[in-house]
């Protein structure tokens, strides 16, 4: 596909005449790389789905309460691809389990999958219950345990001597927390990307209360609620209208990724995000946690994210400037570099 794509670029360049000649080679290269990445990554993730398998802004890092900004010394994954053997040898775990957030599916990680694989790592992702192409009816998913079942099944079957890095986005953070409580011995690190990193006794919904109002208000009067068992029964899910999704989740994402999301998003089961988590210091508290903040986020504001990390401090905090709620779309290279850096921390 690569040769064909390069030929197409050459042909297009000839046909545009003097206008194209005025464009410098450096101006054309980023656009070509972006389009090539889209084609390669989307083709790869669709193939993985069909086989039912596993499916830039500046950055800041804060560790131990102090904040310092720096450029990472890692190679650019777009230009350099696979990391050297020294890099891979340093890692205690090369498996990244990517857990999507509410309404999303394994499809949303397609850029991250491509970048991690090119670095020589093993990204694994799947659709949570009632999400993506999972056949379960969203309205039938009532508990966090049931919603997280694909993740739980994977961890249960993982060899005892093997550890993974869990990465959770948005409400997928609750699934990661649940897994940390029940499989702490199999988790090397846990990364929360603008995610519901709740404390013991909290509900995932509580994190979004600043944007959606209290749980009681939402359950009584939200126009986004879905009553899968009839109007006289409690709501079973919810889903935002397309324009609201665009404004909340994708305010910095490009048109191609927004279009992909609009045809792929599914309703969100209400039960799992209304469930209070029981987290203990012995299990959940023993795992290493990292948080990635998105600073142009309208679904989970930077203030709310800051409150999360101050109330439940992780080992490290990273920040992506110019990212909306979906950095795997709006800032994939920045997200990738942060994941690599976290993976290298001893």
Coordinates of C-alpha atoms in Angstrom, one line a residue:
X1 CA 0.0 0.0 0.0
X2 CA 2.9 2.3 0.8
X3 CA 4.4 2.2 -2.8
X4 CA 1.0 2.8 -4.3
X5 CA 0.4 5.7 -1.9
X6 CA 3.8 7.3 -2.8
X7 CA 3.0 7.0 -6.5
X8 CA -0.3 8.7 -6.0
X9 CA 1.4 11.5 -4.2
X10 CA 3.9 11.9 -7.1
X11 CA 1.0 11.9 -9.7
X12 CA -0.9 14.5 -7.7
X13 CA 2.2 16.7 -7.5
X14 CA 2.6 16.7 -11.3
X15 CA -1.0 17.6 -11.9
X16 CA -1.1 20.6 -9.5
X17 CA 1.5 22.5 -11.6
X18 CA 3.0 25.7 -10.4
X19 CA 0.9 25.9 -7.2
X20 CA 2.4 22.6 -6.0
X21 CA 5.9 23.7 -7.0
X22 CA 5.6 26.7 -4.6
X23 CA 5.0 24.3 -1.7
X24 CA 8.2 23.3 0.0
X25 CA 9.0 19.7 0.6
X26 CA 8.8 20.3 4.4
X27 CA 5.3 21.6 4.1
X28 CA 4.1 18.5 2.2
X29 CA 5.7 15.9 4.5
X30 CA 3.6 16.3 7.6
X31 CA 0.3 16.1 5.7
X32 CA 1.6 13.0 3.9
X33 CA 2.7 11.3 7.1
X34 CA -0.6 12.1 8.8
X35 CA -2.6 10.6 6.0
X36 CA -0.3 7.6 5.7
X37 CA -0.6 7.0 9.5
X38 CA -4.4 7.1 9.2
X39 CA -4.5 4.6 6.4
X40 CA -2.0 2.1 8.0
X41 CA -3.4 2.3 11.5
X42 CA -7.1 2.1 10.5
X43 CA -6.4 -0.8 8.2
X44 CA -4.6 -2.6 11.0
X45 CA -7.3 -2.1 13.6
X46 CA -10.1 -3.2 11.3
X47 CA -8.1 -6.3 10.4
X48 CA -7.7 -7.1 14.1
X49 CA -11.4 -6.6 14.7
X50 CA -12.3 -9.0 11.9
X51 CA -10.0 -11.6 13.3
X52 CA -11.6 -11.2 16.8
X53 CA -8.2 -10.7 18.3
X54 CA -6.6 -8.0 20.4
X55 CA -7.7 -5.7 19.2
X56 CA 1.9 18.0 19.4
X57 CA 1.7 20.1 21.9
X58 CA 4.2 20.5 24.6
X59 CA 4.1 18.2 27.6
X60 CA 4.6 18.5 31.3
X61 CA 5.4 15.8 33.9
X62 CA 4.8 16.1 37.6
X63 CA 6.2 13.6 40.0
X64 CA 6.1 13.6 43.8
X65 CA 4.2 16.9 44.0
X66 CA 6.7 19.1 42.0
X67 CA 6.1 20.1 38.5
X68 CA 8.7 20.4 35.7
X69 CA 8.3 20.8 32.0
X70 CA 10.6 19.1 29.6
X71 CA 10.9 17.6 26.1
X72 CA 11.2 13.9 26.0
X73 CA 14.5 12.5 24.6
X74 CA 12.6 9.6 23.0
X75 CA 12.8 9.2 19.2
X76 CA 9.9 10.4 17.1
X77 CA 7.7 7.3 16.5
X78 CA 6.6 8.7 13.1
X79 CA 10.0 9.1 11.7
X80 CA 12.0 6.4 13.5
X81 CA 9.5 3.6 14.0
X82 CA 10.8 0.6 16.0
X83 CA 12.8 1.3 19.2
X84 CA 16.3 -0.1 19.7
X85 CA 17.0 -3.3 21.6
X86 CA 18.3 -1.4 24.6
X87 CA 15.0 0.3 25.0
X88 CA 13.0 -3.0 24.9
X89 CA 15.4 -4.7 27.2
X90 CA 14.8 -2.1 30.0
X91 CA 11.0 -2.8 30.1
X92 CA 9.6 -5.1 32.7
X93 CA 6.4 -5.3 30.6
X94 CA 5.9 -4.9 26.9
X95 CA 2.1 -5.5 26.9
X96 CA -0.2 -2.5 27.0
X97 CA -3.8 -3.3 27.7
X98 CA -5.8 -0.3 26.3
X99 CA -9.3 0.1 27.9
X100 CA -11.7 2.4 26.1
X101 CA -14.1 4.8 27.7
X102 CA -17.8 5.3 27.7
X103 CA -19.5 4.9 24.3
X104 CA -16.2 4.1 22.6
X105 CA -14.8 0.7 21.5
X106 CA -11.5 -0.9 20.6
X107 CA -11.6 1.1 17.4
X108 CA -10.7 4.4 19.1
X109 CA -7.1 3.2 19.8
X110 CA -6.1 2.6 16.2
X111 CA -3.4 5.3 16.1
X112 CA -2.0 4.2 19.5
X113 CA -2.0 0.6 18.4
X114 CA 0.0 1.4 15.3
X115 CA 2.6 3.6 17.2
X116 CA 3.1 1.1 20.0
X117 CA 3.5 -1.8 17.5
X118 CA 6.1 0.2 15.5
X119 CA 8.0 0.7 18.7
X120 CA 8.2 -3.0 19.2
X121 CA 5.6 -3.2 21.9
X122 CA 2.4 -5.3 22.2
X123 CA -0.8 -3.3 22.5
X124 CA -3.9 -5.3 23.3
X125 CA -7.4 -4.0 23.3
X126 CA -11.0 -5.3 23.2
X127 CA -14.6 -4.1 23.3
X128 CA -16.0 -3.9 26.8
X129 CA -19.4 -5.5 27.2
X130 CA -22.0 -3.8 25.0
X131 CA -19.4 -1.6 23.3
X132 CA -17.9 -1.5 19.9
X133 CA -18.8 -4.7 18.0
X134 CA -19.6 -6.7 21.1
X135 CA -23.1 -8.1 20.5
X136 CA -24.4 -7.6 24.0
X137 CA -27.4 -5.3 24.4
X138 CA -26.2 -2.2 26.3
X139 CA -29.4 -2.1 28.3
X140 CA -28.6 -5.5 29.7
X141 CA -25.2 -4.5 31.2
X142 CA -25.9 -3.5 34.8
X143 CA -22.7 -3.9 36.8
X144 CA -19.1 -2.8 36.5
X145 CA -18.0 -6.5 36.8
X146 CA -20.2 -7.4 33.8
X147 CA -19.1 -4.4 31.8
X148 CA -15.4 -5.2 32.5
X149 CA -15.7 -8.9 31.7
X150 CA -13.5 -8.9 28.6
X151 CA -10.7 -7.3 30.6
X152 CA -11.3 -9.6 33.6
X153 CA -11.2 -12.7 31.4
X154 CA -7.9 -11.6 29.9
X155 CA -6.3 -11.0 33.2
X156 CA -7.6 -14.3 34.7
X157 CA -5.9 -16.2 31.8
X158 CA -2.6 -14.3 32.0
X159 CA 0.3 -16.4 33.3
X160 CA 1.1 -15.9 37.0
X161 CA 4.6 -14.6 36.2
X162 CA 3.5 -12.1 33.6
X163 CA 2.6 -8.4 34.2
X164 CA 0.9 -5.9 32.0
X165 CA 0.5 -2.1 31.8
X166 CA -3.2 -1.1 32.0
X167 CA -4.2 2.1 30.2
X168 CA -7.7 3.4 30.8
X169 CA -9.5 6.3 29.1
X170 CA -12.4 8.3 30.6
X171 CA -14.8 6.0 32.4
X172 CA -12.6 3.1 31.4
X173 CA -10.6 4.2 34.4
X174 CA -13.2 2.6 36.6
X175 CA -12.6 -0.8 34.9
X176 CA -8.9 -0.3 35.4
X177 CA -9.4 0.4 39.1
X178 CA -11.6 -2.7 39.4
X179 CA -8.9 -4.8 37.8
X180 CA -6.3 -3.3 40.1
X181 CA -8.3 -4.4 43.1
X182 CA -8.8 -7.9 41.9
X183 CA -5.5 -8.6 40.0
X184 CA -2.9 -6.3 41.5
X185 CA -0.2 -9.0 41.2
X186 CA -0.6 -9.0 37.4
X187 CA -0.4 -5.3 36.9
X188 CA 3.0 -3.5 36.5
X189 CA 1.6 0.0 36.1
X190 CA -1.8 1.6 35.6
X191 CA -2.2 4.7 33.4
X192 CA -5.4 6.9 33.7
X193 CA -5.9 9.1 30.6
X194 CA -8.3 11.9 31.7
X195 CA -10.0 9.0 33.4
X196 CA -12.3 8.2 36.4
X197 CA -9.5 7.6 38.9
X198 CA -12.0 7.3 41.8
X199 CA -11.3 6.7 45.5
X200 CA -12.9 4.0 47.6
X201 CA -16.6 4.4 47.9
X202 CA -16.9 6.7 44.8
X203 CA -18.9 6.1 41.7
X204 CA -17.4 6.8 38.2
X205 CA -20.4 9.1 37.6
X206 CA -19.3 11.3 40.5
X207 CA -16.3 12.4 38.5
X208 CA -18.5 13.9 35.8
X209 CA -20.9 15.6 38.3
X210 CA -19.5 19.0 37.6
X211 CA -20.5 18.7 33.9
X212 CA -23.7 16.6 34.2
X213 CA -25.0 17.7 37.6
X214 CA -25.7 15.3 40.6
X215 CA -26.5 11.7 39.9
X216 CA -30.0 12.3 41.3
X217 CA -30.7 15.3 39.0
X218 CA -29.3 13.4 36.0
X219 CA -31.4 10.3 36.7
X220 CA -34.6 12.3 37.1
X221 CA -34.4 14.8 34.2
X222 CA -31.7 14.2 31.6
X223 CA -33.0 14.1 28.1
X224 CA -30.1 11.8 27.2
X225 CA -31.4 8.9 29.2
X226 CA -32.4 5.6 27.6
X227 CA -35.2 3.5 29.1
X228 CA -34.4 0.1 27.7
X229 CA -37.0 -1.7 29.9
X230 CA -39.8 0.8 29.4
X231 CA -40.5 4.4 30.5
X232 CA -42.0 3.2 33.8
X233 CA -38.7 1.4 34.7
X234 CA -35.4 3.0 35.8
X235 CA -33.2 4.2 32.9
X236 CA -30.6 1.7 31.6
X237 CA -28.3 3.9 29.6
X238 CA -27.6 7.3 28.0
X239 CA -26.2 8.8 24.9
X240 CA -25.4 12.3 23.9
X241 CA -26.6 13.8 20.7
X242 CA -24.0 14.0 17.9
X243 CA -23.4 17.8 18.1
X244 CA -23.0 17.5 21.9
X245 CA -20.5 14.7 21.5
X246 CA -18.5 16.7 19.1
X247 CA -18.3 19.6 21.5
X248 CA -17.6 17.6 24.6
X249 CA -15.2 15.0 23.3
X250 CA -13.7 16.1 20.0
X251 CA -13.2 19.9 20.1
X252 CA -9.5 19.4 18.9
X253 CA -9.8 16.2 16.9
X254 CA -9.6 16.2 13.1
X255 CA -12.7 15.7 10.8
X256 CA -11.7 12.1 9.8
X257 CA -11.5 10.9 13.4
X258 CA -14.8 12.7 14.4
X259 CA -16.5 11.1 11.4
X260 CA -15.2 7.7 12.5
X261 CA -16.5 8.3 16.1
X262 CA -19.9 9.5 14.9
X263 CA -20.6 6.2 13.1
X264 CA -19.0 4.0 15.8
X265 CA -20.1 5.4 19.2
X266 CA -22.7 3.3 21.1
X267 CA -25.0 4.1 24.1
X268 CA -23.4 4.0 27.5
X269 CA -24.7 1.5 30.1
X270 CA -25.8 3.4 33.2
X271 CA -25.4 0.7 35.9
X272 CA -21.6 0.4 35.8
X273 CA -20.9 4.2 36.1
X274 CA -23.4 4.5 39.0
X275 CA -21.8 1.7 41.0
X276 CA -19.6 2.5 44.0
X277 CA -16.2 0.9 43.9
X278 CA -14.7 -0.9 46.9
X279 CA -11.0 -0.3 46.8
X280 CA -8.5 -1.5 49.4
X281 CA -5.0 -0.2 50.3
X282 CA -3.7 -3.8 50.1
X283 CA -4.7 -4.4 46.5
X284 CA -5.6 -1.2 44.7
X285 CA -3.3 0.8 46.9
X286 CA -0.3 -1.4 46.2
X287 CA -0.4 -0.7 42.4
X288 CA 1.6 2.0 40.7
X289 CA -0.7 4.7 39.2
X290 CA 0.0 7.5 36.6
X291 CA -2.4 10.1 35.4
X292 CA -2.4 11.9 32.0
X293 CA -4.2 15.3 32.0
X294 CA -5.8 16.8 28.9
X295 CA -5.7 20.5 29.1
X296 CA -8.3 21.5 26.4
X297 CA -10.8 19.0 27.7
X298 CA -14.5 19.9 27.8
X299 CA -15.9 16.5 29.0
X300 CA -13.7 16.4 32.0
X301 CA -12.3 19.8 32.7
X302 CA -8.7 20.4 33.7
X303 CA -9.9 21.6 37.1
X304 CA -11.8 18.4 37.7
X305 CA -8.7 16.4 36.6
X306 CA -6.6 18.4 39.0
X307 CA -9.0 17.6 41.8
X308 CA -8.8 13.9 41.0
X309 CA -5.0 13.8 41.3
X310 CA -4.9 15.9 44.4
X311 CA -7.5 13.8 46.2
X312 CA -6.1 10.5 45.1
X313 CA -2.4 11.2 44.3
X314 CA -0.7 9.0 41.7
X315 CA 3.0 8.3 41.4
X316 CA 3.3 10.7 38.4
X317 CA 1.2 13.2 36.5
X318 CA 1.6 14.2 32.9
X319 CA -0.1 16.9 30.9
X320 CA -0.9 17.3 27.2
X321 CA -1.5 20.8 26.0
X322 CA -4.0 21.3 23.3
X323 CA -5.6 18.0 23.7
X324 CA -9.4 17.4 24.0
X325 CA -10.9 14.5 25.8
X326 CA -9.5 12.1 23.2
X327 CA -5.7 12.5 23.0
X328 CA -5.5 9.2 21.0
X329 CA -7.1 11.3 18.2
X330 CA -6.0 14.9 18.8
X331 CA -2.5 14.3 20.2
X332 CA -1.5 10.7 19.4
X333 CA 2.3 11.3 19.2
X334 CA 2.3 13.1 22.6
X335 CA 0.3 10.4 24.2
X336 CA 2.6 7.8 22.7
X337 CA 5.7 9.4 24.0
X338 CA 4.2 9.6 27.5
X339 CA 3.2 6.0 27.5
X340 CA 6.8 5.1 26.5
X341 CA 8.3 7.2 29.2
X342 CA 6.0 5.7 31.9
X343 CA 6.8 2.2 30.6
X344 CA 10.6 2.9 31.2
X345 CA 10.2 4.1 34.8
X346 CA 11.9 1.4 37.0

